[in-house]
PDB file of C-alpha atoms in Angstrom:
ATOM      1  CA  MET A  29       0.167   0.155   0.264  1.00  0.00           C
ATOM      2  CA  PRO A  30       1.766   3.747  -1.400  1.00  0.00           C
ATOM      3  CA  SER A  31       3.359   5.715   1.711  1.00  0.00           C
ATOM      4  CA  SER A  32       0.584   8.649   2.161  1.00  0.00           C
ATOM      5  CA  LEU A  33       2.854  10.677   3.342  1.00  0.00           C
ATOM      6  CA  PRO A  34       4.673  13.335   1.237  1.00  0.00           C
ATOM      7  CA  SER A  35       7.937  12.262  -0.186  1.00  0.00           C
ATOM      8  CA  ALA A  36       9.979  15.197   1.721  1.00  0.00           C
ATOM      9  CA  LYS A  37       8.004  13.977   4.748  1.00  0.00           C
ATOM     10  CA  ARG A  38       9.094  10.435   3.963  1.00  0.00           C
ATOM     11  CA  CYS A  39      13.497  10.161   4.085  1.00  0.00           C
ATOM     12  CA  PRO A  40      13.248  12.048   7.371  1.00  0.00           C
ATOM     13  CA  ILE A  41      11.483   9.996   9.158  1.00  0.00           C
ATOM     14  CA  ARG A  42      13.355   6.996   7.631  1.00  0.00           C
ATOM     15  CA  ARG A  43      16.490   8.546   8.203  1.00  0.00           C
ATOM     16  CA  THR A  44      15.757   8.942  12.214  1.00  0.00           C
ATOM     17  CA  LEU A  45      14.663   5.404  12.144  1.00  0.00           C
ATOM     18  CA  ALA A  46      18.054   3.826  10.763  1.00  0.00           C
ATOM     19  CA  ALA A  47      19.519   5.795  13.301  1.00  0.00           C
ATOM     20  CA  LEU A  48      16.891   4.769  16.041  1.00  0.00           C
ATOM     21  CA  LEU A  49      17.758   1.282  15.335  1.00  0.00           C
ATOM     22  CA  LEU A  50      20.910   1.219  14.734  1.00  0.00           C
ATOM     23  CA  CYS A  51      21.421   2.878  19.019  1.00  0.00           C
ATOM     24  CA  ALA A  52      18.872  -0.348  19.837  1.00  0.00           C
ATOM     25  CA  ALA A  53      20.933  -2.402  18.197  1.00  0.00           C
ATOM     26  CA  LEU A  54      24.255  -2.255  19.804  1.00  0.00           C
ATOM     27  CA  PRO A  55      23.638  -2.140  23.342  1.00  0.00           C
ATOM     28  CA  CYS A  56      22.350  -5.731  22.415  1.00  0.00           C
ATOM     29  CA  ALA A  57      26.038  -7.087  20.832  1.00  0.00           C
ATOM     30  CA  SER A  58      28.730  -7.293  23.572  1.00  0.00           C
ATOM     31  CA  ALA A  59      29.324  -4.068  25.358  1.00  0.00           C
ATOM     32  CA  ALA A  60      32.986  -3.203  24.268  1.00  0.00           C
ATOM     33  CA  GLU A  61      35.725  -0.844  26.457  1.00  0.00           C
ATOM     34  CA  PHE A  62      37.767   1.624  23.977  1.00  0.00           C
ATOM     35  CA  LYS A  63      41.225   3.901  25.134  1.00  0.00           C
ATOM     36  CA  VAL A  64      40.756   6.932  24.286  1.00  0.00           C
ATOM     37  CA  ASP A  65      43.323  10.085  25.030  1.00  0.00           C
ATOM     38  CA  LEU A  66      41.624  13.667  25.271  1.00  0.00           C
ATOM     39  CA  ILE A  67      43.269  15.704  23.824  1.00  0.00           C
ATOM     40  CA  GLN A  68      43.987  18.414  26.303  1.00  0.00           C
ATOM     41  CA  PHE A  69      43.636  21.555  25.182  1.00  0.00           C
ATOM     42  CA  ASP A  70      40.510  24.105  26.503  1.00  0.00           C
ATOM     43  CA  PRO A  71      37.501  23.807  25.602  1.00  0.00           C
ATOM     44  CA  TRP A  72      38.253  20.666  24.059  1.00  0.00           C
ATOM     45  CA  ALA A  73      39.133  19.120  27.098  1.00  0.00           C
ATOM     46  CA  LYS A  74      40.312  19.824  30.611  1.00  0.00           C
ATOM     47  CA  PRO A  75      40.294  19.425  33.842  1.00  0.00           C
ATOM     48  CA  ASN A  76      36.909  19.567  35.946  1.00  0.00           C
ATOM     49  CA  PRO A  77      36.821  23.493  37.823  1.00  0.00           C
ATOM     50  CA  ASP A  78      33.674  22.516  39.729  1.00  0.00           C
ATOM     51  CA  PRO A  79      35.323  20.867  42.723  1.00  0.00           C
ATOM     52  CA  ALA A  80      31.527  19.855  44.276  1.00  0.00           C
ATOM     53  CA  LEU A  81      31.777  17.486  40.418  1.00  0.00           C
ATOM     54  CA  SER A  82      35.218  16.294  40.166  1.00  0.00           C
ATOM     55  CA  ALA A  83      35.448  13.408  41.628  1.00  0.00           C
ATOM     56  CA  LYS A  84      33.073  12.503  39.610  1.00  0.00           C
ATOM     57  CA  GLU A  85      33.515  14.313  36.723  1.00  0.00           C
ATOM     58  CA  PRO A  86      37.146  14.941  36.059  1.00  0.00           C
ATOM     59  CA  TYR A  87      37.029  16.264  33.245  1.00  0.00           C
ATOM     60  CA  VAL A  88      34.770  18.421  30.670  1.00  0.00           C
ATOM     61  CA  GLY A  89      34.446  19.693  27.153  1.00  0.00           C
ATOM     62  CA  ILE A  90      33.976  18.848  23.816  1.00  0.00           C
ATOM     63  CA  ILE A  91      35.241  15.210  23.269  1.00  0.00           C
ATOM     64  CA  VAL A  92      34.042  15.191  26.648  1.00  0.00           C
ATOM     65  CA  ASP A  93      30.406  15.422  25.674  1.00  0.00           C
ATOM     66  CA  LEU A  94      30.403  13.280  22.426  1.00  0.00           C
ATOM     67  CA  LEU A  95      32.268  10.523  24.082  1.00  0.00           C
ATOM     68  CA  LYS A  96      29.700  10.330  26.301  1.00  0.00           C
ATOM     69  CA  GLU A  97      27.039  10.778  23.901  1.00  0.00           C
ATOM     70  CA  PHE A  98      28.708   8.460  21.986  1.00  0.00           C
ATOM     71  CA  GLU A  99      28.581   5.636  25.189  1.00  0.00           C
ATOM     72  CA  ARG A 100      24.476   6.418  25.572  1.00  0.00           C
ATOM     73  CA  ARG A 101      24.142   5.418  22.337  1.00  0.00           C
ATOM     74  CA  SER A 102      25.909   2.591  21.865  1.00  0.00           C
ATOM     75  CA  GLY A 103      25.988   0.885  25.077  1.00  0.00           C
ATOM     76  CA  HIS A 104      29.505   0.399  25.224  1.00  0.00           C
ATOM     77  CA  SER A 105      32.281   2.692  28.225  1.00  0.00           C
ATOM     78  CA  THR A 106      35.546   4.527  27.940  1.00  0.00           C
ATOM     79  CA  VAL A 107      38.866   4.684  29.870  1.00  0.00           C
ATOM     80  CA  ARG A 108      39.419   8.757  28.494  1.00  0.00           C
ATOM     81  CA  MET A 109      42.940  10.138  29.719  1.00  0.00           C
ATOM     82  CA  LEU A 110      43.794  13.565  30.057  1.00  0.00           C
ATOM     83  CA  THR A 111      46.905  13.998  26.894  1.00  0.00           C
ATOM     84  CA  PRO A 112      49.477  16.748  26.062  1.00  0.00           C
ATOM     85  CA  TYR A 113      48.931  16.652  21.298  1.00  0.00           C
ATOM     86  CA  ALA A 114      52.191  16.152  20.413  1.00  0.00           C
ATOM     87  CA  ARG A 115      51.998  12.786  23.105  1.00  0.00           C
ATOM     88  CA  VAL A 116      48.495  11.413  21.232  1.00  0.00           C
ATOM     89  CA  GLU A 117      49.850  11.186  18.331  1.00  0.00           C
ATOM     90  CA  ARG A 118      52.515   9.419  19.816  1.00  0.00           C
ATOM     91  CA  ASP A 119      49.326   7.068  21.476  1.00  0.00           C
ATOM     92  CA  LEU A 120      47.865   6.564  18.169  1.00  0.00           C
ATOM     93  CA  GLN A 121      51.646   5.534  16.330  1.00  0.00           C
ATOM     94  CA  VAL A 122      52.033   2.612  18.561  1.00  0.00           C
ATOM     95  CA  GLY A 123      48.422   2.099  19.719  1.00  0.00           C
ATOM     96  CA  ASP A 124      47.778   2.145  23.330  1.00  0.00           C
ATOM     97  CA  ILE A 125      44.932   4.310  22.918  1.00  0.00           C
ATOM     98  CA  ASP A 126      41.351   2.748  19.727  1.00  0.00           C
ATOM     99  CA  PHE A 127      40.903   5.712  18.645  1.00  0.00           C
ATOM    100  CA  SER A 128      40.996   9.859  19.331  1.00  0.00           C
ATOM    101  CA  ILE A 129      38.818  12.754  18.161  1.00  0.00           C
ATOM    102  CA  MET A 130      41.309  15.310  17.000  1.00  0.00           C
ATOM    103  CA  ALA A 131      41.466  17.578  13.978  1.00  0.00           C
ATOM    104  CA  TRP A 132      42.227  15.482  10.875  1.00  0.00           C
ATOM    105  CA  GLY A 133      45.646  16.297   9.512  1.00  0.00           C
ATOM    106  CA  ASP A 134      46.937  13.949   6.658  1.00  0.00           C
ATOM    107  CA  ALA A 135      49.740  12.907   7.843  1.00  0.00           C
ATOM    108  CA  ARG A 136      48.246  10.383  10.153  1.00  0.00           C
ATOM    109  CA  ALA A 137      47.313   8.527   7.701  1.00  0.00           C
ATOM    110  CA  ALA A 138      49.695   6.423   8.291  1.00  0.00           C
ATOM    111  CA  TYR A 139      48.945   5.243  11.749  1.00  0.00           C
ATOM    112  CA  ALA A 140      45.168   6.185  11.967  1.00  0.00           C
ATOM    113  CA  SER A 141      42.562   5.743   9.632  1.00  0.00           C
ATOM    114  CA  ARG A 142      39.540   8.432   9.793  1.00  0.00           C
ATOM    115  CA  GLY A 143      36.237   8.835  10.746  1.00  0.00           C
ATOM    116  CA  THR A 144      33.482  10.072  10.893  1.00  0.00           C
ATOM    117  CA  ALA A 145      33.963  13.728  10.395  1.00  0.00           C
ATOM    118  CA  LEU A 146      32.066  15.597  12.597  1.00  0.00           C
ATOM    119  CA  VAL A 147      32.541  19.301  12.950  1.00  0.00           C
ATOM    120  CA  PRO A 148      34.607  21.836   9.489  1.00  0.00           C
ATOM    121  CA  LEU A 149      37.626  23.672  11.250  1.00  0.00           C
ATOM    122  CA  GLU A 150      39.409  26.328   9.824  1.00  0.00           C
ATOM    123  CA  PHE A 151      43.008  26.561  10.826  1.00  0.00           C
ATOM    124  CA  GLY A 152      45.805  29.495  10.775  1.00  0.00           C
ATOM    125  CA  VAL A 153      47.530  32.281  12.328  1.00  0.00           C
ATOM    126  CA  ARG A 154      45.899  34.907  14.692  1.00  0.00           C
ATOM    127  CA  ALA A 155      48.943  37.719  14.313  1.00  0.00           C
ATOM    128  CA  ARG A 156      49.453  40.404  16.713  1.00  0.00           C
ATOM    129  CA  GLN A 157      47.455  43.520  16.719  1.00  0.00           C
ATOM    130  CA  GLY A 158      49.268  46.077  14.158  1.00  0.00           C
ATOM    131  CA  VAL A 159      51.216  43.300  12.647  1.00  0.00           C
ATOM    132  CA  PRO A 160      50.721  42.246   9.095  1.00  0.00           C
ATOM    133  CA  LEU A 161      49.255  39.098   8.293  1.00  0.00           C
ATOM    134  CA  LYS A 162      47.417  39.170   4.537  1.00  0.00           C
ATOM    135  CA  SER A 163      49.719  36.533   2.888  1.00  0.00           C
ATOM    136  CA  TYR A 164      51.814  32.923   3.450  1.00  0.00           C
ATOM    137  CA  GLU A 165      54.826  35.702   3.038  1.00  0.00           C
ATOM    138  CA  ASP A 166      54.525  37.622   6.063  1.00  0.00           C
ATOM    139  CA  LEU A 167      54.704  34.380   8.069  1.00  0.00           C
ATOM    140  CA  LYS A 168      57.884  34.366   7.508  1.00  0.00           C
ATOM    141  CA  ASN A 169      58.988  37.968   8.811  1.00  0.00           C
ATOM    142  CA  ILE A 170      57.628  36.767  12.379  1.00  0.00           C
ATOM    143  CA  VAL A 171      57.478  34.002  14.741  1.00  0.00           C
ATOM    144  CA  THR A 172      54.500  32.277  15.395  1.00  0.00           C
ATOM    145  CA  ALA A 173      54.193  30.084  18.501  1.00  0.00           C
ATOM    146  CA  ALA A 174      52.044  27.232  17.869  1.00  0.00           C
ATOM    147  CA  PRO A 175      51.426  23.877  19.585  1.00  0.00           C
ATOM    148  CA  ARG A 176      53.943  21.521  20.049  1.00  0.00           C
ATOM    149  CA  GLY A 177      53.724  18.555  17.536  1.00  0.00           C
ATOM    150  CA  LEU A 178      50.353  20.274  16.237  1.00  0.00           C
ATOM    151  CA  LYS A 179      48.640  20.127  12.517  1.00  0.00           C
ATOM    152  CA  VAL A 180      48.380  23.425  11.668  1.00  0.00           C
ATOM    153  CA  ASP A 181      48.987  23.664   7.170  1.00  0.00           C
ATOM    154  CA  PRO A 182      51.284  20.212   5.425  1.00  0.00           C
ATOM    155  CA  ARG A 183      53.454  23.492   4.074  1.00  0.00           C
ATOM    156  CA  PHE A 184      53.696  25.233   7.510  1.00  0.00           C
ATOM    157  CA  ASP A 185      54.161  22.488   8.885  1.00  0.00           C
ATOM    158  CA  VAL A 186      57.695  21.862   7.636  1.00  0.00           C
ATOM    159  CA  ASP A 187      59.063  24.966   6.592  1.00  0.00           C
ATOM    160  CA  PRO A 188      62.210  26.266   7.725  1.00  0.00           C
ATOM    161  CA  THR A 189      61.743  29.982   6.464  1.00  0.00           C
ATOM    162  CA  VAL A 190      58.618  30.400   8.961  1.00  0.00           C
ATOM    163  CA  ARG A 191      60.526  30.772  12.851  1.00  0.00           C
ATOM    164  CA  LYS A 192      57.857  28.879  14.950  1.00  0.00           C
ATOM    165  CA  GLU A 193      58.240  28.551  19.336  1.00  0.00           C
ATOM    166  CA  LEU A 194      56.649  24.912  19.753  1.00  0.00           C
ATOM    167  CA  VAL A 195      54.763  25.939  23.192  1.00  0.00           C
ATOM    168  CA  LEU A 196      52.406  23.070  26.073  1.00  0.00           C
ATOM    169  CA  ASP A 197      49.361  24.151  24.637  1.00  0.00           C
ATOM    170  CA  TYR A 198      47.278  26.976  23.258  1.00  0.00           C
ATOM    171  CA  THR A 199      46.760  28.912  26.426  1.00  0.00           C
ATOM    172  CA  GLN A 200      51.109  29.446  26.949  1.00  0.00           C
ATOM    173  CA  ALA A 201      51.282  30.200  23.173  1.00  0.00           C
ATOM    174  CA  ILE A 202      48.494  32.713  23.349  1.00  0.00           C
ATOM    175  CA  ARG A 203      50.452  34.301  26.572  1.00  0.00           C
ATOM    176  CA  ILE A 204      53.388  34.402  24.872  1.00  0.00           C
ATOM    177  CA  SER A 205      52.808  36.264  21.832  1.00  0.00           C
ATOM    178  CA  VAL A 206      51.329  39.472  23.825  1.00  0.00           C
ATOM    179  CA  ALA A 207      54.147  39.663  26.629  1.00  0.00           C
ATOM    180  CA  ASN A 208      56.228  41.385  24.034  1.00  0.00           C
ATOM    181  CA  ARG A 209      58.602  38.285  23.654  1.00  0.00           C
ATOM    182  CA  ASP A 210      59.660  37.533  19.882  1.00  0.00           C
ATOM    183  CA  ALA A 211      56.230  35.653  19.134  1.00  0.00           C
ATOM    184  CA  LYS A 212      54.085  37.909  17.251  1.00  0.00           C
ATOM    185  CA  ALA A 213      50.839  35.645  15.752  1.00  0.00           C
ATOM    186  CA  VAL A 214      49.527  32.329  17.233  1.00  0.00           C
ATOM    187  CA  ALA A 215      48.620  28.788  14.704  1.00  0.00           C
ATOM    188  CA  GLY A 216      46.468  26.702  15.196  1.00  0.00           C
ATOM    189  CA  SER A 217      42.071  25.974  15.050  1.00  0.00           C
ATOM    190  CA  LEU A 218      41.087  29.647  14.665  1.00  0.00           C
ATOM    191  CA  SER A 219      37.708  29.438  16.746  1.00  0.00           C
ATOM    192  CA  THR A 220      39.981  27.787  19.755  1.00  0.00           C
ATOM    193  CA  LEU A 221      42.101  30.447  19.790  1.00  0.00           C
ATOM    194  CA  GLY A 222      38.922  33.262  19.326  1.00  0.00           C
ATOM    195  CA  HIS A 223      37.593  31.220  22.269  1.00  0.00           C
ATOM    196  CA  LEU A 224      40.707  31.276  24.163  1.00  0.00           C
ATOM    197  CA  ILE A 225      41.430  35.458  23.479  1.00  0.00           C
ATOM    198  CA  HIS A 226      37.542  35.955  24.355  1.00  0.00           C
ATOM    199  CA  LYS A 227      38.130  34.408  27.236  1.00  0.00           C
ATOM    200  CA  PHE A 228      41.491  35.191  28.217  1.00  0.00           C
ATOM    201  CA  GLY A 229      39.205  39.497  27.146  1.00  0.00           C
ATOM    202  CA  LEU A 230      42.220  39.725  24.852  1.00  0.00           C
ATOM    203  CA  GLU A 231      40.914  40.272  21.428  1.00  0.00           C
ATOM    204  CA  ALA A 232      41.549  44.276  21.413  1.00  0.00           C
ATOM    205  CA  GLU A 233      45.592  42.341  21.350  1.00  0.00           C
ATOM    206  CA  PHE A 234      44.817  40.578  18.156  1.00  0.00           C
ATOM    207  CA  GLY A 235      44.416  41.510  14.704  1.00  0.00           C
ATOM    208  CA  ASP A 236      44.465  40.359  11.359  1.00  0.00           C
ATOM    209  CA  VAL A 237      44.003  36.560  10.266  1.00  0.00           C
ATOM    210  CA  LEU A 238      45.168  34.183   7.821  1.00  0.00           C
ATOM    211  CA  VAL A 239      43.447  30.981   7.335  1.00  0.00           C
ATOM    212  CA  LEU A 240      45.564  27.795   6.388  1.00  0.00           C
ATOM    213  CA  ASN A 241      43.536  24.841   5.896  1.00  0.00           C
ATOM    214  CA  THR A 242      40.390  24.126   6.534  1.00  0.00           C
ATOM    215  CA  THR A 243      39.869  20.382   7.782  1.00  0.00           C
ATOM    216  CA  HIS A 244      37.514  17.972   9.990  1.00  0.00           C
ATOM    217  CA  LEU A 245      36.774  17.187  13.537  1.00  0.00           C
ATOM    218  CA  THR A 246      37.317  13.335  12.655  1.00  0.00           C
ATOM    219  CA  VAL A 247      37.089   9.674  14.849  1.00  0.00           C
ATOM    220  CA  ALA A 248      41.233   9.236  14.095  1.00  0.00           C
ATOM    221  CA  PHE A 249      40.996   4.471  14.478  1.00  0.00           C
ATOM    222  CA  SER A 250      44.775   3.847  16.138  1.00  0.00           C
ATOM    223  CA  ARG A 251      45.799   1.462  13.355  1.00  0.00           C
ATOM    224  CA  LYS A 252      47.510  -0.814  16.103  1.00  0.00           C
ATOM    225  CA  SER A 253      44.245  -1.084  17.980  1.00  0.00           C
ATOM    226  CA  THR A 254      42.761  -4.039  19.612  1.00  0.00           C
ATOM    227  CA  GLN A 255      39.437  -3.573  18.886  1.00  0.00           C
ATOM    228  CA  LEU A 256      40.376  -2.872  15.432  1.00  0.00           C
ATOM    229  CA  ALA A 257      36.463  -5.280  14.241  1.00  0.00           C
ATOM    230  CA  ALA A 258      34.387  -2.236  15.727  1.00  0.00           C
ATOM    231  CA  GLU A 259      35.726  -0.129  14.145  1.00  0.00           C
ATOM    232  CA  ALA A 260      32.887   0.901  11.481  1.00  0.00           C
ATOM    233  CA  GLN A 261      30.296   0.551  14.461  1.00  0.00           C
ATOM    234  CA  VAL A 262      32.937   3.353  16.079  1.00  0.00           C
ATOM    235  CA  ASN A 263      32.022   5.328  13.028  1.00  0.00           C
ATOM    236  CA  ALA A 264      28.835   4.315  12.419  1.00  0.00           C
ATOM    237  CA  VAL A 265      27.815   5.208  16.395  1.00  0.00           C
ATOM    238  CA  PHE A 266      29.511   8.657  15.559  1.00  0.00           C
ATOM    239  CA  LYS A 267      27.878   9.365  12.005  1.00  0.00           C
ATOM    240  CA  THR A 268      24.003   8.866  13.689  1.00  0.00           C
ATOM    241  CA  MET A 269      25.123  12.411  16.271  1.00  0.00           C
ATOM    242  CA  VAL A 270      26.096  14.785  12.825  1.00  0.00           C
ATOM    243  CA  GLU A 271      23.036  13.600  11.921  1.00  0.00           C
ATOM    244  CA  ASP A 272      21.075  14.466  13.928  1.00  0.00           C
ATOM    245  CA  GLY A 273      22.623  17.833  15.172  1.00  0.00           C
ATOM    246  CA  THR A 274      24.497  16.464  18.391  1.00  0.00           C
ATOM    247  CA  ALA A 275      27.880  16.941  17.577  1.00  0.00           C
ATOM    248  CA  LYS A 276      27.459  20.158  16.505  1.00  0.00           C
ATOM    249  CA  LYS A 277      25.309  21.194  19.240  1.00  0.00           C
ATOM    250  CA  ILE A 278      27.164  19.719  21.955  1.00  0.00           C
ATOM    251  CA  TYR A 279      30.719  22.005  19.748  1.00  0.00           C
ATOM    252  CA  GLU A 280      29.067  24.985  19.268  1.00  0.00           C
ATOM    253  CA  ARG A 281      27.727  24.607  22.498  1.00  0.00           C
ATOM    254  CA  TRP A 282      31.526  24.988  24.303  1.00  0.00           C
ATOM    255  CA  MET A 283      33.344  26.752  21.256  1.00  0.00           C
ATOM    256  CA  PHE A 284      30.617  29.560  21.531  1.00  0.00           C
ATOM    257  CA  PRO A 285      29.249  30.011  24.840  1.00  0.00           C
ATOM    258  CA  PRO A 286      26.528  32.883  25.451  1.00  0.00           C
ATOM    259  CA  LYS A 287      27.792  35.985  26.117  1.00  0.00           C
ATOM    260  CA  HIS A 288      26.667  36.919  29.772  1.00  0.00           C
TER     261      HIS A 288
END
């Protein structure tokens, strides 16, 4: 019997039903436990600042909330470790973790599989106020602070003519660049830099922005994981979060909090 629903309404219903069937089916399979590194960048993952809640929820941030939703939908669990960025790359390489959630860089393909793309991300450089940054060539006239090991752009990452000061994280990079030291710009995820610069009340200290690369926040699954058989299932769960808008909502809630 033909459906009485208009075709424009049937497709969303089919997608919703498919997602519900997937989510209903996953917990019925044997529950698995995945080891996951949390990249120690605010607001992606950081220690819980609330002492009353930190014992139960030691970490908060975008990646933490994505993993909590993954657990809720799949019935699986995650063992989460707050980890400096450079260490995350090493853990993926040797298989000490099963997967992480991070901005994708093609150099990682040798030791990790690119999984579900969650949200788009722009990477580039943000210069101090009054420091001209109109083209890539302008980068050769300044020192740029960047988190150690961070993949910003394939050209920028390996270019010896662009001077870089490598530091622990974004917060340190921003503080160094405003302290009248050698570094006059900061590199990395432009949304993350914007979030932190706003959080620290330093908008007036920064000016020109140069976009170098557009990539996505993705599931990066270690090629040496002992749970490779579950990789497709993990990605399928995250895909439902993209399709119903949950991943974007989590990202925006942390990255662009409402102004008070």
